[in-house]
Short mmCIF file of C-alpha atoms in Angstrom, two decimals:
data_model
loop_
_atom_site.label_atom_id
_atom_site.label_comp_id
_atom_site.label_asym_id
_atom_site.label_seq_id
_atom_site.Cartn_x
_atom_site.Cartn_y
_atom_site.Cartn_z
CA MET A 721 -15.51 -67.08 -45.58
CA LEU A 722 -13.07 -64.23 -45.84
CA SER A 723 -14.50 -63.24 -49.18
CA TRP A 724 -18.00 -63.10 -47.74
CA LEU A 725 -16.83 -61.13 -44.74
CA ASN A 726 -15.02 -58.72 -47.05
CA GLU A 727 -18.06 -58.16 -49.20
CA LEU A 728 -20.21 -57.65 -46.08
CA ILE A 729 -17.87 -54.98 -44.53
CA TRP A 730 -17.70 -52.99 -47.84
CA ALA A 731 -21.34 -53.43 -48.79
CA ASP A 732 -22.69 -50.25 -50.41
CA TRP A 733 -25.67 -49.97 -48.02
CA ILE A 734 -23.34 -49.61 -45.06
CA TRP A 735 -21.23 -46.67 -46.26
CA PHE A 736 -23.56 -44.88 -48.75
CA PRO A 737 -27.04 -43.60 -48.99
CA GLU A 738 -29.55 -45.76 -50.84
CA GLY A 739 -28.87 -45.79 -54.55
CA TYR A 740 -25.14 -45.08 -54.32
CA GLY A 741 -22.12 -47.20 -53.91
CA TRP A 742 -18.35 -47.72 -54.50
CA ASP A 743 -18.95 -47.67 -58.26
CA ASP A 744 -19.68 -44.05 -58.07
CA LEU A 745 -16.11 -43.42 -56.93
CA LYS A 746 -14.46 -44.99 -60.12
CA ASP A 747 -12.46 -42.58 -62.28
CA HIS A 748 -14.23 -41.60 -65.47
CA ASP A 749 -14.25 -38.88 -68.10
CA GLY A 750 -11.01 -37.35 -66.70
CA LYS A 751 -12.52 -37.13 -63.19
CA VAL A 752 -10.42 -38.60 -60.34
CA PHE A 753 -11.93 -39.75 -57.08
CA PRO A 754 -10.30 -40.74 -53.76
CA LYS A 755 -9.19 -44.38 -53.50
CA THR A 756 -8.25 -46.67 -50.55
CA ARG A 757 -4.75 -47.25 -51.97
CA ASP A 758 -4.04 -43.46 -51.77
CA LEU A 759 -3.83 -43.74 -47.94
CA TRP A 760 -0.51 -45.62 -48.32
CA ALA A 761 1.07 -42.31 -49.12
CA VAL A 762 0.54 -41.28 -45.56
CA LEU A 763 3.34 -43.54 -44.24
CA PRO A 764 6.28 -41.86 -46.19
CA VAL A 765 4.65 -38.45 -45.45
CA SER A 766 4.64 -39.17 -41.69
CA LEU A 767 8.20 -40.46 -41.87
CA CYS A 768 9.32 -37.26 -43.59
CA PHE A 769 7.55 -35.27 -40.82
CA LEU A 770 9.62 -37.15 -38.12
CA ILE A 771 12.84 -36.51 -39.94
CA ILE A 772 12.07 -32.79 -40.65
CA ARG A 773 11.02 -32.41 -36.97
CA GLN A 774 14.37 -33.55 -35.70
CA ILE A 775 16.11 -31.23 -38.14
CA PHE A 776 13.86 -28.37 -37.26
CA GLU A 777 14.24 -28.74 -33.47
CA GLN A 778 18.01 -28.74 -33.72
CA THR A 779 18.54 -26.06 -36.46
CA ILE A 780 15.70 -23.62 -35.89
CA ALA A 781 14.02 -24.32 -32.47
CA LEU A 782 17.25 -24.40 -30.38
CA PRO A 783 18.56 -21.05 -31.79
CA LEU A 784 15.12 -19.57 -31.37
CA ALA A 785 15.05 -20.65 -27.79
CA SER A 786 18.35 -19.01 -27.11
CA LEU A 787 17.13 -15.78 -28.87
CA LEU A 788 13.98 -15.61 -26.65
CA GLY A 789 15.84 -16.38 -23.54
CA VAL A 790 14.66 -19.92 -22.82
CA ARG A 791 16.86 -21.47 -20.05
CA ASP A 792 16.63 -24.72 -18.22
CA LYS A 793 16.77 -24.55 -14.48
CA HIS A 794 19.64 -26.39 -12.86
CA ARG A 795 18.44 -29.63 -11.25
CA VAL A 796 20.08 -31.37 -8.31
CA CYS A 797 20.04 -35.09 -9.14
CA ALA A 798 18.93 -37.70 -6.49
CA SER A 799 21.99 -39.56 -5.07
CA PRO A 800 22.35 -43.25 -6.00
CA ASN A 801 20.29 -45.45 -3.64
CA PRO A 802 19.43 -48.93 -4.83
CA VAL A 803 16.52 -49.40 -2.16
CA LEU A 804 14.80 -46.08 -3.01
CA GLU A 805 15.45 -46.48 -6.74
CA SER A 806 13.74 -49.98 -6.61
CA HIS A 807 10.74 -48.61 -4.78
CA PHE A 808 10.58 -45.68 -7.25
CA CYS A 809 10.64 -47.85 -10.30
CA SER A 810 8.62 -50.87 -9.33
CA THR A 811 6.19 -49.58 -6.60
CA SER A 812 5.41 -45.89 -6.67
CA LYS A 813 6.92 -42.59 -7.56
CA HIS A 814 4.68 -40.99 -4.84
CA PRO A 815 5.10 -43.22 -1.75
CA THR A 816 2.72 -42.98 1.07
CA GLN A 817 3.74 -41.70 4.55
CA ARG A 818 3.96 -45.29 5.82
CA SER A 819 6.14 -46.39 2.95
CA ILE A 820 8.36 -43.37 3.46
CA GLU A 821 8.79 -44.34 7.16
CA SER A 822 9.60 -47.84 6.21
CA LEU A 823 12.07 -46.77 3.62
CA SER A 824 13.70 -44.44 6.13
CA LYS A 825 14.41 -47.43 8.44
CA GLN A 826 15.68 -49.60 5.64
CA THR A 827 18.10 -46.93 4.36
CA GLY A 828 19.09 -45.24 7.56
CA CYS A 829 18.02 -41.92 6.18
CA SER A 830 15.70 -39.50 7.78
CA VAL A 831 11.97 -39.21 6.73
CA ARG A 832 12.84 -35.71 5.27
CA GLN A 833 15.73 -37.04 3.30
CA VAL A 834 13.66 -39.81 1.78
CA GLN A 835 10.94 -37.23 0.83
CA ARG A 836 13.63 -35.09 -0.74
CA TRP A 837 15.17 -37.98 -2.60
CA PHE A 838 11.80 -38.83 -4.26
CA ARG A 839 11.20 -35.15 -5.16
CA ARG A 840 14.55 -34.94 -6.82
CA ARG A 841 14.12 -38.30 -8.54
CA ARG A 842 10.64 -37.22 -9.91
CA ASN A 843 12.21 -34.02 -11.19
CA GLN A 844 14.86 -35.87 -13.04
CA ASP A 845 12.20 -37.64 -15.22
CA ARG A 846 10.40 -34.54 -15.97
CA PRO A 847 11.07 -32.94 -19.40
CA SER A 848 13.22 -29.75 -19.55
CA LYS A 849 11.80 -26.41 -20.41
CA LEU A 850 13.97 -26.42 -23.50
CA LYS A 851 12.44 -29.69 -24.78
CA LYS A 852 8.97 -28.33 -24.21
CA PHE A 853 9.91 -25.28 -26.22
CA GLN A 854 11.27 -27.38 -29.10
CA GLU A 855 7.93 -29.37 -29.28
CA ALA A 856 5.75 -26.23 -29.02
CA SER A 857 7.75 -24.50 -31.75
CA TRP A 858 7.44 -27.51 -34.04
CA ARG A 859 3.72 -27.74 -33.57
CA PHE A 860 3.25 -24.03 -33.90
CA THR A 861 5.06 -24.02 -37.19
CA PHE A 862 2.99 -26.86 -38.62
CA TYR A 863 -0.45 -25.60 -37.42
CA LEU A 864 0.34 -22.08 -38.65
CA LEU A 865 1.41 -23.20 -42.12
CA ALA A 866 -1.49 -25.84 -42.23
CA PHE A 867 -4.18 -23.24 -41.29
CA PHE A 868 -3.17 -20.75 -44.01
CA ALA A 869 -2.61 -23.50 -46.53
CA GLY A 870 -6.07 -24.86 -45.82
CA LEU A 871 -7.45 -21.33 -46.01
CA ALA A 872 -5.91 -20.92 -49.40
CA VAL A 873 -7.35 -24.24 -50.53
CA LEU A 874 -10.90 -23.53 -49.34
CA VAL A 875 -11.50 -19.84 -49.52
CA ASP A 876 -12.63 -19.85 -53.25
CA LYS A 877 -14.82 -22.96 -52.76
CA PRO A 878 -18.60 -22.55 -52.57
CA TRP A 879 -18.99 -24.98 -49.63
CA PHE A 880 -16.67 -22.75 -47.57
CA HIS A 881 -19.32 -20.05 -47.61
CA ASP A 882 -22.39 -22.31 -47.48
CA VAL A 883 -21.56 -25.50 -45.65
CA LYS A 884 -24.74 -27.26 -46.94
CA LEU A 885 -23.01 -27.52 -50.26
CA VAL A 886 -20.68 -30.23 -48.84
CA TRP A 887 -23.51 -32.69 -49.98
CA GLU A 888 -23.94 -31.27 -53.50
CA ASN A 889 -23.55 -34.12 -55.94
CA PHE A 890 -22.50 -36.53 -53.22
CA PRO A 891 -20.78 -38.99 -53.69
CA LYS A 892 -19.89 -38.05 -57.21
CA MET A 893 -17.60 -35.23 -56.28
CA PRO A 894 -14.31 -35.21 -58.14
CA LEU A 895 -11.06 -35.04 -56.14
CA LEU A 896 -9.02 -31.85 -56.54
CA THR A 897 -5.22 -31.86 -56.48
CA SER A 898 -5.13 -29.28 -53.59
CA GLN A 899 -7.51 -31.45 -51.61
CA TYR A 900 -5.28 -34.51 -52.05
CA TRP A 901 -2.21 -32.78 -50.64
CA TYR A 902 -4.14 -31.10 -47.94
CA TYR A 903 -5.42 -34.46 -46.75
CA MET A 904 -2.12 -36.39 -47.08
CA ILE A 905 -0.11 -33.66 -45.22
CA GLU A 906 -2.78 -33.35 -42.37
CA LEU A 907 -3.17 -37.13 -41.93
CA GLY A 908 0.67 -37.71 -42.19
CA PHE A 909 1.23 -35.17 -39.42
CA TYR A 910 -1.19 -36.78 -37.02
CA VAL A 911 0.27 -40.25 -37.69
CA SER A 912 3.71 -38.84 -36.99
CA LEU A 913 2.34 -37.62 -33.58
CA VAL A 914 1.28 -41.14 -32.75
CA PHE A 915 4.66 -42.47 -33.67
CA SER A 916 6.45 -39.91 -31.48
CA VAL A 917 4.04 -40.00 -28.59
CA ALA A 918 6.42 -42.17 -26.48
CA SER A 919 9.18 -39.62 -26.65
CA ASP A 920 7.12 -36.53 -26.45
CA VAL A 921 6.32 -34.61 -23.29
CA LYS A 922 3.65 -36.55 -21.40
CA ARG A 923 0.92 -34.31 -20.14
CA LYS A 924 -1.81 -34.81 -17.66
CA ASP A 925 -4.38 -35.15 -20.54
CA PHE A 926 -2.17 -37.73 -22.18
CA LYS A 927 -5.15 -40.31 -22.53
CA GLU A 928 -7.41 -37.64 -23.96
CA GLN A 929 -4.61 -36.68 -26.44
CA ILE A 930 -4.36 -40.32 -27.62
CA VAL A 931 -8.12 -40.53 -28.13
CA HIS A 932 -8.06 -37.21 -30.01
CA HIS A 933 -5.20 -38.39 -32.29
CA VAL A 934 -6.88 -41.80 -33.01
CA ALA A 935 -10.33 -40.25 -33.57
CA THR A 936 -8.78 -37.56 -36.01
CA ILE A 937 -6.88 -40.23 -37.89
CA LEU A 938 -10.00 -42.31 -38.27
CA LEU A 939 -12.12 -39.38 -39.16
CA ILE A 940 -9.66 -38.11 -41.87
CA SER A 941 -9.26 -41.67 -43.22
CA PHE A 942 -12.92 -42.47 -43.28
CA SER A 943 -13.89 -39.18 -44.85
CA TRP A 944 -11.35 -39.85 -47.62
CA LEU A 945 -12.63 -43.40 -48.30
CA VAL A 946 -16.34 -42.36 -48.77
CA ASN A 947 -15.68 -38.99 -50.25
CA TYR A 948 -16.64 -36.82 -47.38
CA ILE A 949 -13.73 -34.65 -48.42
CA ARG A 950 -15.50 -31.30 -48.48
CA ALA A 951 -16.67 -31.75 -44.95
CA GLY A 952 -13.28 -33.16 -43.96
CA THR A 953 -11.39 -30.15 -45.27
CA LEU A 954 -13.64 -27.71 -43.27
CA ILE A 955 -13.30 -29.71 -40.01
CA MET A 956 -9.39 -29.71 -40.42
CA LEU A 957 -9.38 -26.00 -40.99
CA VAL A 958 -11.49 -25.27 -37.97
CA HIS A 959 -9.18 -27.28 -35.74
CA ASP A 960 -6.08 -25.63 -37.15
CA ALA A 961 -7.45 -22.21 -36.60
CA SER A 962 -6.64 -22.02 -32.82
CA ASP A 963 -3.93 -24.64 -32.37
CA TYR A 964 -1.07 -22.41 -33.57
CA LEU A 965 -2.05 -19.69 -31.04
CA MET A 966 -1.89 -22.15 -28.13
CA GLU A 967 1.51 -23.32 -29.20
CA SER A 968 2.89 -19.81 -29.54
CA ALA A 969 1.51 -18.92 -26.10
CA LYS A 970 3.39 -21.88 -24.67
CA MET A 971 6.58 -20.71 -26.45
CA PHE A 972 6.43 -17.31 -24.78
CA ASN A 973 5.46 -18.90 -21.55
CA TYR A 974 8.65 -20.99 -21.55
CA ALA A 975 10.57 -17.81 -22.48
CA GLY A 976 9.07 -15.95 -19.54
CA TRP A 977 7.50 -13.31 -21.79
CA LYS A 978 4.61 -12.91 -19.33
CA LYS A 979 2.48 -10.11 -20.95
CA THR A 980 2.92 -11.53 -24.51
CA CYS A 981 1.97 -15.04 -23.27
CA ASN A 982 -1.15 -13.70 -21.48
CA PHE A 983 -2.27 -11.72 -24.48
CA ILE A 984 -1.85 -14.51 -26.97
CA PHE A 985 -3.58 -17.03 -24.67
CA THR A 986 -6.54 -14.69 -24.30
CA VAL A 987 -6.83 -14.49 -28.11
CA PHE A 988 -6.42 -18.27 -28.27
CA ALA A 989 -9.14 -18.89 -25.65
CA ALA A 990 -11.66 -16.67 -27.77
CA VAL A 991 -10.80 -18.30 -31.09
CA PHE A 992 -10.87 -21.89 -29.52
CA ILE A 993 -14.41 -21.29 -28.09
CA ILE A 994 -15.77 -19.67 -31.35
CA THR A 995 -14.38 -22.38 -33.63
CA ARG A 996 -14.72 -25.42 -31.48
CA LEU A 997 -17.87 -24.79 -29.53
CA ILE A 998 -19.84 -22.61 -31.92
CA ILE A 999 -18.71 -23.10 -35.55
CA PHE A 1000 -17.91 -26.72 -35.17
CA PRO A 1001 -21.18 -27.95 -33.64
CA PHE A 1002 -23.61 -25.44 -35.03
CA TRP A 1003 -22.36 -25.25 -38.53
CA ILE A 1004 -20.30 -28.28 -39.36
CA ILE A 1005 -22.02 -30.97 -37.26
CA TYR A 1006 -25.39 -29.50 -38.27
CA ALA A 1007 -24.30 -29.73 -41.93
CA THR A 1008 -23.05 -33.39 -41.57
CA GLY A 1009 -25.56 -34.73 -39.04
CA VAL A 1010 -28.79 -32.83 -39.36
CA TYR A 1011 -29.11 -31.35 -42.84
CA PRO A 1012 -28.48 -34.69 -44.66
CA LEU A 1013 -31.49 -36.12 -43.07
CA SER A 1014 -33.70 -34.04 -45.45
CA LEU A 1015 -31.72 -35.50 -48.41
CA TYR A 1016 -30.88 -39.18 -47.74
CA SER A 1017 -32.06 -42.03 -45.65
CA THR A 1018 -29.78 -42.76 -42.75
CA PHE A 1019 -27.04 -45.37 -43.05
CA PHE A 1020 -24.14 -46.79 -40.83
CA GLY A 1021 -21.51 -44.57 -42.44
CA PHE A 1022 -23.56 -41.54 -41.51
CA TYR A 1023 -23.65 -42.50 -37.83
CA PHE A 1024 -19.98 -43.54 -37.77
CA PHE A 1025 -18.78 -40.20 -39.27
CA ASN A 1026 -20.97 -38.14 -36.98
CA GLY A 1027 -20.13 -40.27 -33.94
CA LEU A 1028 -16.42 -39.42 -34.36
CA LEU A 1029 -17.30 -35.72 -34.61
CA VAL A 1030 -19.15 -36.02 -31.30
CA VAL A 1031 -16.09 -37.61 -29.73
CA LEU A 1032 -14.11 -34.58 -30.88
CA LEU A 1033 -16.81 -32.21 -29.48
CA ILE A 1034 -16.62 -33.90 -26.10
CA LEU A 1035 -12.90 -33.38 -26.05
CA HIS A 1036 -13.37 -29.79 -26.87
CA VAL A 1037 -15.70 -29.27 -24.03
CA PHE A 1038 -13.13 -30.95 -21.71
CA TRP A 1039 -10.29 -28.75 -22.98
CA THR A 1040 -12.50 -25.66 -22.75
CA GLY A 1041 -12.82 -26.43 -18.98
CA LEU A 1042 -9.05 -26.40 -18.67
CA ILE A 1043 -8.67 -23.23 -20.74
CA LEU A 1044 -11.22 -21.37 -18.59
CA ARG A 1045 -9.42 -22.52 -15.53
CA MET A 1046 -6.17 -20.98 -16.72
CA VAL A 1047 -7.97 -17.84 -17.81
CA ILE A 1048 -9.54 -17.50 -14.37
CA LYS A 1049 -5.99 -18.09 -12.76
CA PHE A 1050 -4.04 -15.42 -14.66
CA LEU A 1051 -6.59 -12.52 -15.25
CA PRO A 1052 -7.20 -11.46 -11.63
CA GLY A 1053 -3.62 -11.54 -10.49
CA ASN A 1054 -1.96 -10.85 -13.91
CA ASP A 1055 0.18 -13.95 -13.34
CA ILE A 1056 1.75 -15.94 -16.17
CA VAL A 1057 -0.28 -18.65 -17.78
CA GLU A 1058 0.47 -22.19 -16.68
CA ASP A 1059 -0.46 -25.10 -18.89
CA GLU A 1060 -3.02 -27.12 -16.78
CA ARG A 1061 -1.88 -30.28 -18.68
CA SER A 1062 1.79 -29.91 -17.72
CA ASP A 1063 3.45 -31.78 -14.89
CA LYS A 1064 5.05 -29.06 -12.85
CA GLU A 1065 8.57 -29.32 -11.32
CA GLU A 1066 8.66 -29.64 -7.49
CA THR A 1067 10.80 -27.35 -5.47
CA GLU A 1068 12.98 -27.96 -2.31
CA SER A 1069 13.14 -25.96 0.87
CA ASP A 1070 14.47 -28.72 3.30
CA ASP A 1071 17.67 -27.94 5.02
CA GLU A 1072 19.00 -31.44 5.14
CA ASP A 1073 21.31 -32.86 2.45
CA ASP A 1074 20.10 -35.58 0.13
CA CYS A 1075 19.88 -39.16 1.37
CA GLY A 1076 23.05 -40.96 0.85
CA LYS A 1077 25.37 -37.97 1.18
CA PRO A 1078 26.18 -37.68 4.87
CA LYS A 1079 28.52 -34.95 6.12
CA ASN A 1080 30.99 -35.45 8.96
CA GLY A 1081 29.32 -35.11 12.25
CA HIS A 1082 27.63 -36.99 15.07
CA VAL A 1083 24.87 -39.54 14.78
CA GLN A 1084 21.56 -39.15 16.58
CA ASN A 1085 18.79 -41.75 16.57
CA GLY A 1086 20.53 -43.80 13.81
CA HIS A 1087 20.67 -40.80 11.48
CA SER A 1088 23.57 -38.52 10.58
CA VAL A 1089 23.47 -34.94 11.58
CA PHE A 1090 24.08 -32.75 8.59
CA ASN A 1091 25.50 -29.23 8.21
CA ASN A 1092 22.95 -26.47 7.78
CA HIS A 1093 23.29 -25.89 4.04
CA ARG A 1094 20.12 -24.73 2.16
CA LYS A 1095 19.83 -26.02 -1.24
CA ARG A 1096 17.06 -25.70 -3.90
CA ASP A 1097 16.55 -27.88 -6.86
#
């Protein structure tokens, strides 16, 4: 049963055009072709990225943050309160007005104090500016090096200038050493992002990011298995072209370099739209999804590959909307760019002290009267 199922899943007609199959990817006459077992190399590569990242963030990102003037804002921690902590952890981090009033009665705190406690408690869980800077500088370094490495790998290849040539002699296209390492490094990096997603800064588009990482890993792995490597290298290059600009804009944002951040972000927005919404669909997807129809009969692998590209395109449209919102925000007023995906820290303006820290004084309506000290988180 398992043998039959395995043969069905890897049947030639599913993954290749009529007349071609897995036998065409066997090494011969000194020519090497991609193999399934090659993908195991991704695991040690991703592990190396996780280790290198920790070293990089401590030895390079931290000193760089100090040099650029990145400073964490002092946060006032919420005072210990078992009742409020239980509600925060098990019920809601954003309690309704009715819940706040109920908690006020249970704890003997005023409504304002309960509201302030929840604001401070939420701020405690938010990542620091320094952590955000460290992550952005790591991704900036990788995307910058990956883009120029990919450019060096592809600039002298004929399919870089004429994308239709990605199908020339398909699938009998021998694997180049430069293509092997380009694939393993890119795929290893995205696998490392999946491993570190639990500890990374969680943004508002967290679900979209997960979809993007999974789709990218599937796309790179699948293109390797069926020797869509020429198209795969072009797709990776197009995606790396703008990512390092976004990460550098974030770095200067966290450092408070307003004009530099705005300038880089404007360049990023232009490059993103050109590469993701023009070159990607009208050159690459055309070359992988439209042009092949004149060469081969359709097959499942063709639809699977292009389906993943469409998923990425939908995500590009979604992120373009966020980017345009940010551009509209900062251009008219010349304000600093704020990442629409970030969870912004809440500020305080109440005059009352935090719940659970009463000052000496009289009691009115069951609540302590506090000295008039203004504090800000």
